[in-house]
Amino acid sequence: MNNSVANTGRLAWAALRMLLVLTVVTGIIYPLVITGIGQLAFHDKANGSIVEVDGKEVGSQLIGQSWNIKGTDKPDPKWFQGRPSNSNYDPLATGSSQLSAGNPELVKMVKAAKKQVAEFNGVPESEVPKDAVTGSASAIDPDISPKYAEIQVKRVAEANGLTATQVEELVKDHTDGRALGFMGEPRVNVLELNVALKELADH
């Protein structure tokens, strides 16, 4: 009986020591090491890819945002506009509308959006690309297609007192190609493009 109790006690103590060791290794040491590596090797990405202008945080390269006229739900003609968002770009409420491609409600919404985008940018509806009228699966996609950026050039240039050529160069400079040369599609980060636009317009 005494031997049995002693053996049980030794096993319990060994198990407790193992629990403590694993807790320290996996709960403290490992996270600290990984965080340290992330901060050293990928400092910007590890901290949310935050974009700063004049020392002030203006957004993240990873999350889309609204570019409306302040205090309204109307898009501001001075800025390049991003993809529509089902969650108003709220990263805590991501997700699509969940409507299927053939859903009459979605078809109606897309047609209305296409007309609005065409009128806002002064282009025929046939030139409006899909990403201008459909949201991404996450609802916070920060990028648009080069085509969507291109149809906004004239409107943005006029609203900022710039030439179309100047704005076209900005779009070209901020267009990223396919990842590794073959993955995904070319894209333009709206926040980075608008930051560069503001710098150009202010000079």
Short mmCIF file of C-alpha atoms in Angstrom, two decimals:
data_model
loop_
_atom_site.label_atom_id
_atom_site.label_comp_id
_atom_site.label_asym_id
_atom_site.label_seq_id
_atom_site.Cartn_x
_atom_site.Cartn_y
_atom_site.Cartn_z
CA MET A 1 0.00 0.00 0.00
CA ASN A 2 2.77 2.42 0.94
CA ASN A 3 4.71 1.55 -2.23
CA SER A 4 1.60 2.15 -4.32
CA VAL A 5 1.03 5.56 -2.75
CA ALA A 6 4.72 6.44 -3.18
CA ASN A 7 4.68 5.40 -6.85
CA THR A 8 1.53 7.41 -7.47
CA GLY A 9 3.12 10.41 -5.79
CA ARG A 10 6.28 10.11 -7.91
CA LEU A 11 4.23 9.82 -11.11
CA ALA A 12 2.12 12.82 -10.17
CA TRP A 13 5.22 14.87 -9.38
CA ALA A 14 6.85 13.84 -12.67
CA ALA A 15 3.69 14.76 -14.57
CA LEU A 16 3.51 18.12 -12.82
CA ARG A 17 7.15 18.87 -13.65
CA MET A 18 6.55 17.96 -17.29
CA LEU A 19 3.47 20.21 -17.35
CA LEU A 20 5.47 23.11 -15.92
CA VAL A 21 8.34 22.59 -18.38
CA LEU A 22 6.02 22.36 -21.39
CA THR A 23 4.05 25.40 -20.20
CA VAL A 24 7.24 27.48 -19.98
CA VAL A 25 8.61 26.21 -23.30
CA THR A 26 5.43 26.40 -25.42
CA GLY A 27 3.62 29.18 -23.55
CA ILE A 28 6.48 31.60 -22.87
CA ILE A 29 9.79 30.80 -24.58
CA TYR A 30 8.42 29.76 -28.00
CA PRO A 31 6.06 32.76 -28.40
CA LEU A 32 8.83 35.15 -27.34
CA VAL A 33 11.30 33.64 -29.82
CA ILE A 34 8.80 33.74 -32.69
CA THR A 35 7.75 37.29 -31.81
CA GLY A 36 11.41 38.34 -31.68
CA ILE A 37 12.13 36.79 -35.07
CA GLY A 38 9.04 38.49 -36.52
CA GLN A 39 10.07 41.88 -35.15
CA LEU A 40 13.62 41.55 -36.44
CA ALA A 41 12.99 39.98 -39.84
CA PHE A 42 9.52 41.30 -40.69
CA HIS A 43 9.06 44.34 -38.45
CA ASP A 44 6.55 46.14 -40.69
CA LYS A 45 4.36 43.11 -41.40
CA ALA A 46 4.52 41.87 -37.80
CA ASN A 47 3.01 45.16 -36.66
CA GLY A 48 0.11 45.20 -39.11
CA SER A 49 1.75 46.89 -42.12
CA ILE A 50 0.70 50.29 -40.78
CA VAL A 51 1.08 53.29 -43.11
CA GLU A 52 2.10 56.60 -41.54
CA VAL A 53 1.94 60.10 -42.99
CA ASP A 54 3.75 62.88 -41.13
CA GLY A 55 4.07 60.59 -38.10
CA LYS A 56 0.34 59.85 -38.02
CA GLU A 57 -1.12 56.41 -38.68
CA VAL A 58 -3.54 56.58 -41.61
CA GLY A 59 -4.35 52.90 -42.11
CA SER A 60 -2.99 49.48 -42.91
CA GLN A 61 -1.78 48.17 -46.26
CA LEU A 62 -3.76 45.00 -45.47
CA ILE A 63 -7.20 46.49 -44.81
CA GLY A 64 -9.37 48.52 -47.17
CA GLN A 65 -11.11 51.64 -45.96
CA SER A 66 -13.76 54.15 -46.96
CA TRP A 67 -12.81 57.16 -49.09
CA ASN A 68 -16.07 59.05 -48.78
CA ILE A 69 -16.67 62.76 -48.34
CA LYS A 70 -16.31 63.37 -44.62
CA GLY A 71 -19.57 62.90 -42.75
CA THR A 72 -21.40 61.38 -45.73
CA ASP A 73 -21.77 58.06 -47.51
CA LYS A 74 -20.85 59.61 -50.87
CA PRO A 75 -17.49 58.76 -52.47
CA ASP A 76 -15.04 61.66 -52.55
CA PRO A 77 -14.00 62.45 -56.15
CA LYS A 78 -10.52 63.47 -54.93
CA TRP A 79 -9.60 59.91 -54.01
CA PHE A 80 -9.25 56.57 -55.71
CA GLN A 81 -12.05 54.34 -54.49
CA GLY A 82 -11.64 50.74 -53.36
CA ARG A 83 -13.86 47.71 -53.80
CA PRO A 84 -17.34 47.74 -52.26
CA SER A 85 -17.48 46.36 -48.72
CA ASN A 86 -20.34 44.40 -47.22
CA SER A 87 -19.07 45.28 -43.72
CA ASN A 88 -18.07 48.92 -44.31
CA TYR A 89 -14.44 47.76 -44.10
CA ASP A 90 -14.81 46.62 -40.50
CA PRO A 91 -12.07 44.01 -39.86
CA LEU A 92 -14.14 42.59 -36.99
CA ALA A 93 -17.11 41.88 -39.26
CA THR A 94 -15.54 40.43 -42.37
CA GLY A 95 -17.45 38.36 -44.89
CA SER A 96 -19.29 38.58 -48.17
CA SER A 97 -22.99 39.17 -48.67
CA GLN A 98 -23.44 35.37 -49.01
CA LEU A 99 -25.65 35.94 -52.06
CA SER A 100 -25.08 33.56 -54.98
CA ALA A 101 -24.01 34.89 -58.38
CA GLY A 102 -27.48 34.31 -59.80
CA ASN A 103 -29.38 35.81 -56.88
CA PRO A 104 -31.81 38.46 -58.25
CA GLU A 105 -31.01 40.79 -55.34
CA LEU A 106 -27.26 40.60 -56.05
CA VAL A 107 -27.80 41.07 -59.79
CA LYS A 108 -29.88 44.17 -59.08
CA MET A 109 -27.25 45.56 -56.70
CA VAL A 110 -24.42 44.97 -59.18
CA LYS A 111 -26.34 46.66 -62.03
CA ALA A 112 -27.04 49.69 -59.85
CA ALA A 113 -23.43 49.85 -58.69
CA LYS A 114 -22.17 49.56 -62.25
CA LYS A 115 -24.29 52.50 -63.33
CA GLN A 116 -23.15 54.57 -60.34
CA VAL A 117 -19.45 53.83 -60.89
CA ALA A 118 -19.74 54.62 -64.61
CA GLU A 119 -21.44 57.96 -63.95
CA PHE A 120 -19.06 58.87 -61.12
CA ASN A 121 -16.00 58.29 -63.31
CA GLY A 122 -17.46 59.49 -66.61
CA VAL A 123 -16.96 56.20 -68.46
CA PRO A 124 -19.30 53.81 -70.30
CA GLU A 125 -20.72 50.97 -68.21
CA SER A 126 -18.90 48.53 -70.49
CA GLU A 127 -15.57 49.81 -69.10
CA VAL A 128 -16.44 49.19 -65.44
CA PRO A 129 -14.46 46.15 -64.19
CA LYS A 130 -15.94 43.50 -61.93
CA ASP A 131 -13.97 44.50 -58.83
CA ALA A 132 -15.52 47.99 -58.99
CA VAL A 133 -18.98 46.58 -58.29
CA THR A 134 -18.35 43.38 -56.30
CA GLY A 135 -16.85 42.98 -52.86
CA SER A 136 -14.17 40.47 -51.93
CA ALA A 137 -14.83 37.42 -49.76
CA SER A 138 -13.27 39.23 -46.79
CA ALA A 139 -15.02 42.57 -47.47
CA ILE A 140 -11.79 44.38 -46.56
CA ASP A 141 -9.66 43.84 -49.67
CA PRO A 142 -7.18 46.77 -49.79
CA ASP A 143 -6.37 46.35 -53.49
CA ILE A 144 -8.08 47.05 -56.79
CA SER A 145 -7.29 45.99 -60.33
CA PRO A 146 -5.17 48.26 -62.54
CA LYS A 147 -8.24 48.53 -64.79
CA TYR A 148 -10.36 49.95 -61.97
CA ALA A 149 -7.60 52.40 -61.10
CA GLU A 150 -7.32 53.46 -64.75
CA ILE A 151 -10.99 54.41 -65.14
CA GLN A 152 -10.64 56.68 -62.08
CA VAL A 153 -7.61 58.60 -63.37
CA LYS A 154 -9.44 61.40 -65.21
CA ARG A 155 -11.84 62.10 -62.34
CA VAL A 156 -9.06 62.07 -59.71
CA ALA A 157 -6.80 64.29 -61.82
CA GLU A 158 -9.51 66.91 -62.33
CA ALA A 159 -10.53 66.93 -58.67
CA ASN A 160 -6.93 67.48 -57.55
CA GLY A 161 -5.81 69.96 -60.21
CA LEU A 162 -3.37 67.48 -61.73
CA THR A 163 -2.88 66.22 -65.27
CA ALA A 164 -4.08 62.79 -66.29
CA THR A 165 -0.49 61.91 -67.21
CA GLN A 166 0.71 62.67 -63.67
CA VAL A 167 -1.98 60.48 -62.14
CA GLU A 168 -1.43 57.70 -64.69
CA GLU A 169 2.24 57.61 -63.67
CA LEU A 170 1.21 57.28 -60.03
CA VAL A 171 -0.99 54.31 -60.87
CA LYS A 172 1.79 52.71 -62.87
CA ASP A 173 4.30 53.23 -60.04
CA HIS A 174 1.91 51.65 -57.51
CA THR A 175 0.85 48.65 -59.57
CA ASP A 176 2.24 45.38 -58.23
CA GLY A 177 2.58 42.42 -60.55
CA ARG A 178 1.71 38.79 -59.90
CA ALA A 179 3.35 37.26 -56.82
CA LEU A 180 6.47 35.33 -57.88
CA GLY A 181 5.58 36.28 -61.43
CA PHE A 182 2.68 33.87 -61.83
CA MET A 183 0.44 33.86 -58.73
CA GLY A 184 -2.69 36.02 -58.53
CA GLU A 185 -3.34 39.12 -60.62
CA PRO A 186 -1.71 42.56 -60.87
CA ARG A 187 -3.10 44.88 -58.20
CA VAL A 188 -2.98 48.41 -56.85
CA ASN A 189 -3.04 49.17 -53.13
CA VAL A 190 -5.59 51.96 -52.73
CA LEU A 191 -4.18 53.39 -49.49
CA GLU A 192 -0.63 53.62 -50.81
CA LEU A 193 -1.86 55.14 -54.05
CA ASN A 194 -3.93 57.78 -52.27
CA VAL A 195 -1.05 58.65 -49.94
CA ALA A 196 1.18 59.22 -52.97
CA LEU A 197 -1.62 61.20 -54.62
CA LYS A 198 -1.89 63.53 -51.64
CA GLU A 199 1.86 64.12 -51.64
CA LEU A 200 1.78 64.98 -55.33
CA ALA A 201 -1.28 67.24 -55.02
CA ASP A 202 0.23 69.12 -52.05
CA HIS A 203 3.37 70.05 -53.98
#
